[in-house]
C-alpha positions as protocol buffer text, in pm:
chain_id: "A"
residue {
  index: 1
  type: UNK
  ca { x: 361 y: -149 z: 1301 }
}
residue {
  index: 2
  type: UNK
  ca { x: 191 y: -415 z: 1468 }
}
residue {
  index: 3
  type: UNK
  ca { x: 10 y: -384 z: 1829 }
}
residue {
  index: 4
  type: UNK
  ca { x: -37 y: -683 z: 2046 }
}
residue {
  index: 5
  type: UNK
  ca { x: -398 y: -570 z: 2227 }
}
residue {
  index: 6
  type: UNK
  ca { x: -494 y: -771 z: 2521 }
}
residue {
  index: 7
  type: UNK
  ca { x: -814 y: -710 z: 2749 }
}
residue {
  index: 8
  type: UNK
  ca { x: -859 y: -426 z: 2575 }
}
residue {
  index: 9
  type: UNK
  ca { x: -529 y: -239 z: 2599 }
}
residue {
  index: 10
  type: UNK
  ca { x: -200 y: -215 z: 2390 }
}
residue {
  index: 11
  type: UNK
  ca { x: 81 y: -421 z: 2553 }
}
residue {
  index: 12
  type: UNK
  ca { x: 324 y: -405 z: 2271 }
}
residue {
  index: 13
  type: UNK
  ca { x: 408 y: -215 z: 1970 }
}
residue {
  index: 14
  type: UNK
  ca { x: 685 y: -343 z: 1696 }
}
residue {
  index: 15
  type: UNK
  ca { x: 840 y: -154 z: 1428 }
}
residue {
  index: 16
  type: UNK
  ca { x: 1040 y: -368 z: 1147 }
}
residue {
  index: 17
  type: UNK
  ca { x: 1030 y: -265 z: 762 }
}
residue {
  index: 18
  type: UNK
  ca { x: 882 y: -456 z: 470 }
}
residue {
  index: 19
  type: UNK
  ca { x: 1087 y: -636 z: 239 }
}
residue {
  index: 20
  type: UNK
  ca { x: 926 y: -675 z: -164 }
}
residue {
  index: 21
  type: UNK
  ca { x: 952 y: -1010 z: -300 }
}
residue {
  index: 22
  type: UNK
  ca { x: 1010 y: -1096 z: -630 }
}
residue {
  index: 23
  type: UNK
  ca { x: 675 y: -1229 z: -703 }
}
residue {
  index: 24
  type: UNK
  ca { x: 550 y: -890 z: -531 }
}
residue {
  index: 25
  type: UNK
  ca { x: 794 y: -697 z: -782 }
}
residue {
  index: 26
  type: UNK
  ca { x: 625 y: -882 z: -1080 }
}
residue {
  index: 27
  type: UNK
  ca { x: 267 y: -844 z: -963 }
}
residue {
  index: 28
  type: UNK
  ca { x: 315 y: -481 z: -922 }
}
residue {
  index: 29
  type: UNK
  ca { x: 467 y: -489 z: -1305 }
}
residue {
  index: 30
  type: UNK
  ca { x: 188 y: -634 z: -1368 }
}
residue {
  index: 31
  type: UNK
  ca { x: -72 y: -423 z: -1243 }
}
residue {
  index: 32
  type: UNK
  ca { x: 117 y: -128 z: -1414 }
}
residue {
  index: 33
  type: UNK
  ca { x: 100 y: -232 z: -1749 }
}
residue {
  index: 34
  type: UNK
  ca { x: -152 y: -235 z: -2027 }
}
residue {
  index: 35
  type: UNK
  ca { x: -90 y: -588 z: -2081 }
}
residue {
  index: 36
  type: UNK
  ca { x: -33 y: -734 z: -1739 }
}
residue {
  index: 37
  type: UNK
  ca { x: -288 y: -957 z: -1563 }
}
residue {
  index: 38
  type: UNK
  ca { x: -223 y: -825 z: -1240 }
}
residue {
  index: 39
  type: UNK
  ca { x: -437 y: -908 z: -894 }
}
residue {
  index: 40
  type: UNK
  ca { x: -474 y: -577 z: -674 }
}
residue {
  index: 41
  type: UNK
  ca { x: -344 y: -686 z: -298 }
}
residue {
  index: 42
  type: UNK
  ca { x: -626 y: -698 z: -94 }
}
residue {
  index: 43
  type: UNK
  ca { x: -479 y: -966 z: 260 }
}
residue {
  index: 44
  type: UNK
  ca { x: -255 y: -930 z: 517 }
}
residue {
  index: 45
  type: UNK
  ca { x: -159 y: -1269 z: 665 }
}
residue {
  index: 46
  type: UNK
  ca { x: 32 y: -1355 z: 984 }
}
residue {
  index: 47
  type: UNK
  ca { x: 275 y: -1673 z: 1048 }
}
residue {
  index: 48
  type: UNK
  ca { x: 494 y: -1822 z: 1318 }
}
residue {
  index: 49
  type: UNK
  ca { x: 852 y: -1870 z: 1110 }
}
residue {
  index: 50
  type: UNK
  ca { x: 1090 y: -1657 z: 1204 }
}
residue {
  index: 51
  type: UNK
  ca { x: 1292 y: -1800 z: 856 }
}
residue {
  index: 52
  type: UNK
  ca { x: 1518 y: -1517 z: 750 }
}
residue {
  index: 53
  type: UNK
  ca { x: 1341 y: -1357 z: 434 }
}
residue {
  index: 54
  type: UNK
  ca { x: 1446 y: -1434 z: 96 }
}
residue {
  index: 55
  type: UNK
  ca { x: 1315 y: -1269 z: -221 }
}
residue {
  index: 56
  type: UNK
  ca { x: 1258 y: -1550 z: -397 }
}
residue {
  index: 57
  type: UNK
  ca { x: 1005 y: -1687 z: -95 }
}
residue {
  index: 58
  type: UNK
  ca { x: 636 y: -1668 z: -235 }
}
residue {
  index: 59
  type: UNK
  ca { x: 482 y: -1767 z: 70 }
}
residue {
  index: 60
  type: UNK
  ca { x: 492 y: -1674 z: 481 }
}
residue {
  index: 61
  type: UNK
  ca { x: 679 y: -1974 z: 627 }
}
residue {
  index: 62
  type: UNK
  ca { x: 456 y: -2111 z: 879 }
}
residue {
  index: 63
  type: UNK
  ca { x: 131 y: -1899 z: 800 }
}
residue {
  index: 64
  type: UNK
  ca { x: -127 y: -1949 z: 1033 }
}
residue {
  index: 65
  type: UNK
  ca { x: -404 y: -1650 z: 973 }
}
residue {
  index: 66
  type: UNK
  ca { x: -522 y: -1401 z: 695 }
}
residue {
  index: 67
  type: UNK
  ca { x: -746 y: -1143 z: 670 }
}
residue {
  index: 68
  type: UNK
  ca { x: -852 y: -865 z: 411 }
}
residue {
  index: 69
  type: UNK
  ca { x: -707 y: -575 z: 506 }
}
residue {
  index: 70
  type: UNK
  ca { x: -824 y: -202 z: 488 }
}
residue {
  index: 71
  type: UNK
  ca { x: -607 y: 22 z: 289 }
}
residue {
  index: 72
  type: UNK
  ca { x: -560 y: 403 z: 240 }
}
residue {
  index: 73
  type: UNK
  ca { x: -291 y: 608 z: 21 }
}
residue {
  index: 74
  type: UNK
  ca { x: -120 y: 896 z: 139 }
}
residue {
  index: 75
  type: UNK
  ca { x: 135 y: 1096 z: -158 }
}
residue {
  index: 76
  type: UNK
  ca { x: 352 y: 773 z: -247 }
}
residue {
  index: 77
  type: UNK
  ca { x: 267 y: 583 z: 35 }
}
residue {
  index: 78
  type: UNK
  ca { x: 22 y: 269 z: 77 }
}
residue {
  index: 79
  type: UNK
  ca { x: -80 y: 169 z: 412 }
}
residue {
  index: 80
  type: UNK
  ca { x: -256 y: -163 z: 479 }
}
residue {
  index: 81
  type: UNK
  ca { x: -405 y: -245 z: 775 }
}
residue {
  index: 82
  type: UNK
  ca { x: -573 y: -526 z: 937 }
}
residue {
  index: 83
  type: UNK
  ca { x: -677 y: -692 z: 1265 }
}
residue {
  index: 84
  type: UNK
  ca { x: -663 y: -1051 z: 1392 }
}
residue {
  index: 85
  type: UNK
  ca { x: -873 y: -1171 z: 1649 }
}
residue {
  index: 86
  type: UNK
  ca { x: -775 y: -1518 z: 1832 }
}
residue {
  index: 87
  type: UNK
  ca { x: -927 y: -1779 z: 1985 }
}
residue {
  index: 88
  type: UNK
  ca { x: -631 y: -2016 z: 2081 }
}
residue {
  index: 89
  type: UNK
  ca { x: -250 y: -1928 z: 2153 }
}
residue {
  index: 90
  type: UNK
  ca { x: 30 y: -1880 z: 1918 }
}
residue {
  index: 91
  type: UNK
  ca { x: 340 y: -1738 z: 1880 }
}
residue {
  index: 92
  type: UNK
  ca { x: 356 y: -1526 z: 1640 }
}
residue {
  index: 93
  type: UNK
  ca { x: 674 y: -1419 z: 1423 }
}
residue {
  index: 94
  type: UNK
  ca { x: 629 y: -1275 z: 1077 }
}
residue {
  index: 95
  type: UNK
  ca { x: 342 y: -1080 z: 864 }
}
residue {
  index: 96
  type: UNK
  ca { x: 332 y: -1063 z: 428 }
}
residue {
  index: 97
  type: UNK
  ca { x: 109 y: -879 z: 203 }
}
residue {
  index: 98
  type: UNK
  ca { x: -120 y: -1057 z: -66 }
}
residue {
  index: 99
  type: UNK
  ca { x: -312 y: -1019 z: -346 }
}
residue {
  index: 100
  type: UNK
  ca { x: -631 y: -1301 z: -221 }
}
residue {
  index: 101
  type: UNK
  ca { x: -770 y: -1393 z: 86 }
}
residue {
  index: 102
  type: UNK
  ca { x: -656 y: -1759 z: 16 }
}
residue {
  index: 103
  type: UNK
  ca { x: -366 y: -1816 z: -192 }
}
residue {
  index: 104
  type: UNK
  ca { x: -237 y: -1551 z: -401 }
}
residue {
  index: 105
  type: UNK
  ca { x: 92 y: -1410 z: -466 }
}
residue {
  index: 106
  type: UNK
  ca { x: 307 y: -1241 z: -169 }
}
residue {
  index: 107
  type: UNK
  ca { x: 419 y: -875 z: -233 }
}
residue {
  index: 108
  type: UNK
  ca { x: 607 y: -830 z: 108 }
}
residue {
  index: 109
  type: UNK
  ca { x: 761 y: -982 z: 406 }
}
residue {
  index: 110
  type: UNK
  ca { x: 847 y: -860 z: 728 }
}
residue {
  index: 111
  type: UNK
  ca { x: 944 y: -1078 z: 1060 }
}
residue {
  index: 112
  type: UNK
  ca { x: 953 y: -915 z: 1400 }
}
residue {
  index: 113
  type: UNK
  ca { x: 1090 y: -1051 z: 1750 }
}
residue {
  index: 114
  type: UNK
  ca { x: 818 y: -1342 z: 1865 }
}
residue {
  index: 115
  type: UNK
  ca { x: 457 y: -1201 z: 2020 }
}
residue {
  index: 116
  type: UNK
  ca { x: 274 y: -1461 z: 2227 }
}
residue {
  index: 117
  type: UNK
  ca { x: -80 y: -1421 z: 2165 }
}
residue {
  index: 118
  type: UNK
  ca { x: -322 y: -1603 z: 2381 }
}
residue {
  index: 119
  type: UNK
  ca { x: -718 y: -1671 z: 2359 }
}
residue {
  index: 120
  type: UNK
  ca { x: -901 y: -1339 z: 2337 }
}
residue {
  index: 121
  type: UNK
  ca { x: -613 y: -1130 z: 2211 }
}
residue {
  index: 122
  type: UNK
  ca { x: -582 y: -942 z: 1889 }
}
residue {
  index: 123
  type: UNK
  ca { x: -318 y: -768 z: 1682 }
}
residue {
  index: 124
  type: UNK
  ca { x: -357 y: -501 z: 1491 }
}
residue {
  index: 125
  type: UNK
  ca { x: -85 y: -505 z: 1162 }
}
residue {
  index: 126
  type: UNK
  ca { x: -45 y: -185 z: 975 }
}
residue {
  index: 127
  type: UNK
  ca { x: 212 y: -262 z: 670 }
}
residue {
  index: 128
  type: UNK
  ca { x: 306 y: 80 z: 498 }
}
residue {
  index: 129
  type: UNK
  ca { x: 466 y: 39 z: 117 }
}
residue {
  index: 130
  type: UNK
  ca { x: 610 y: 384 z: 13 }
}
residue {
  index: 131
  type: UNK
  ca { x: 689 y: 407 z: -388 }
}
residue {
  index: 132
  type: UNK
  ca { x: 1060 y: 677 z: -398 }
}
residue {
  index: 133
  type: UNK
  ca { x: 1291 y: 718 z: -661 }
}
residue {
  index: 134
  type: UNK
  ca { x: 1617 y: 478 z: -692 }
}
């Protein structure tokens, strides 16, 4: 989910799912095997494409923020969650998970209908990954 907070108080709330990226399918393959070199996700960034979502895309589109996030596991679920504090305006349109604070490869992307944050604003993004049975 992801909460637009301004002055304090919750003006919006968004629900859209995650999609897994390829490179995300091959990092977690990674950090399942013996022999992998996998990097354990550890960001959340933010962007302002709203670029359909491919799974061969290794980056957000037009990426303009990212934080570490917190995370907690719940049965075969993974939540994420981080917030984003801003000091200028932007218009805000799609959220990924990664494995560095800087770079790093993308495990998911998700784009949601435009938020307009402004100067003083935050969001708060909670990304949940649930592992299930094909």
């Amino acid at each position: 989910s992801i909460a637009h907070v301004s002055k304090g108080n919750v003006i919006a709330t968004i629900e859209t799912p995650n999609y897994i990226v390829d490179t995300g399918l091959e990092e977690v393959a990674a950090l399942i095997s013996t022999s992998g070199t996998g990097t354990v996700f550890s960001a959340i960034a933010i962007g302002t494409s709203s670029a359909a979502t491919a799974a061969t895309q290794t980056q957000l589109s037009g990426e303009s923020h990212r934080v570490a996030f917190a995370d907690a596991i719940a049965d075969e679920t993974a939540t994420f969650t981080a917030t984003f504090s801003f000091t200028g305006s932007y218009v805000l349109q799609e959220a990924g998970i990664f494995n560095d604070t800087g770079t790093g490869a993308m495990l998911s992307r998700r784009t949601f209908n435009a938020v307009n944050v402004a100067s003083g604003d935050s969001l708060i993004i909670t990304l949940s990954i649930t592992v299930a049975r094909s």
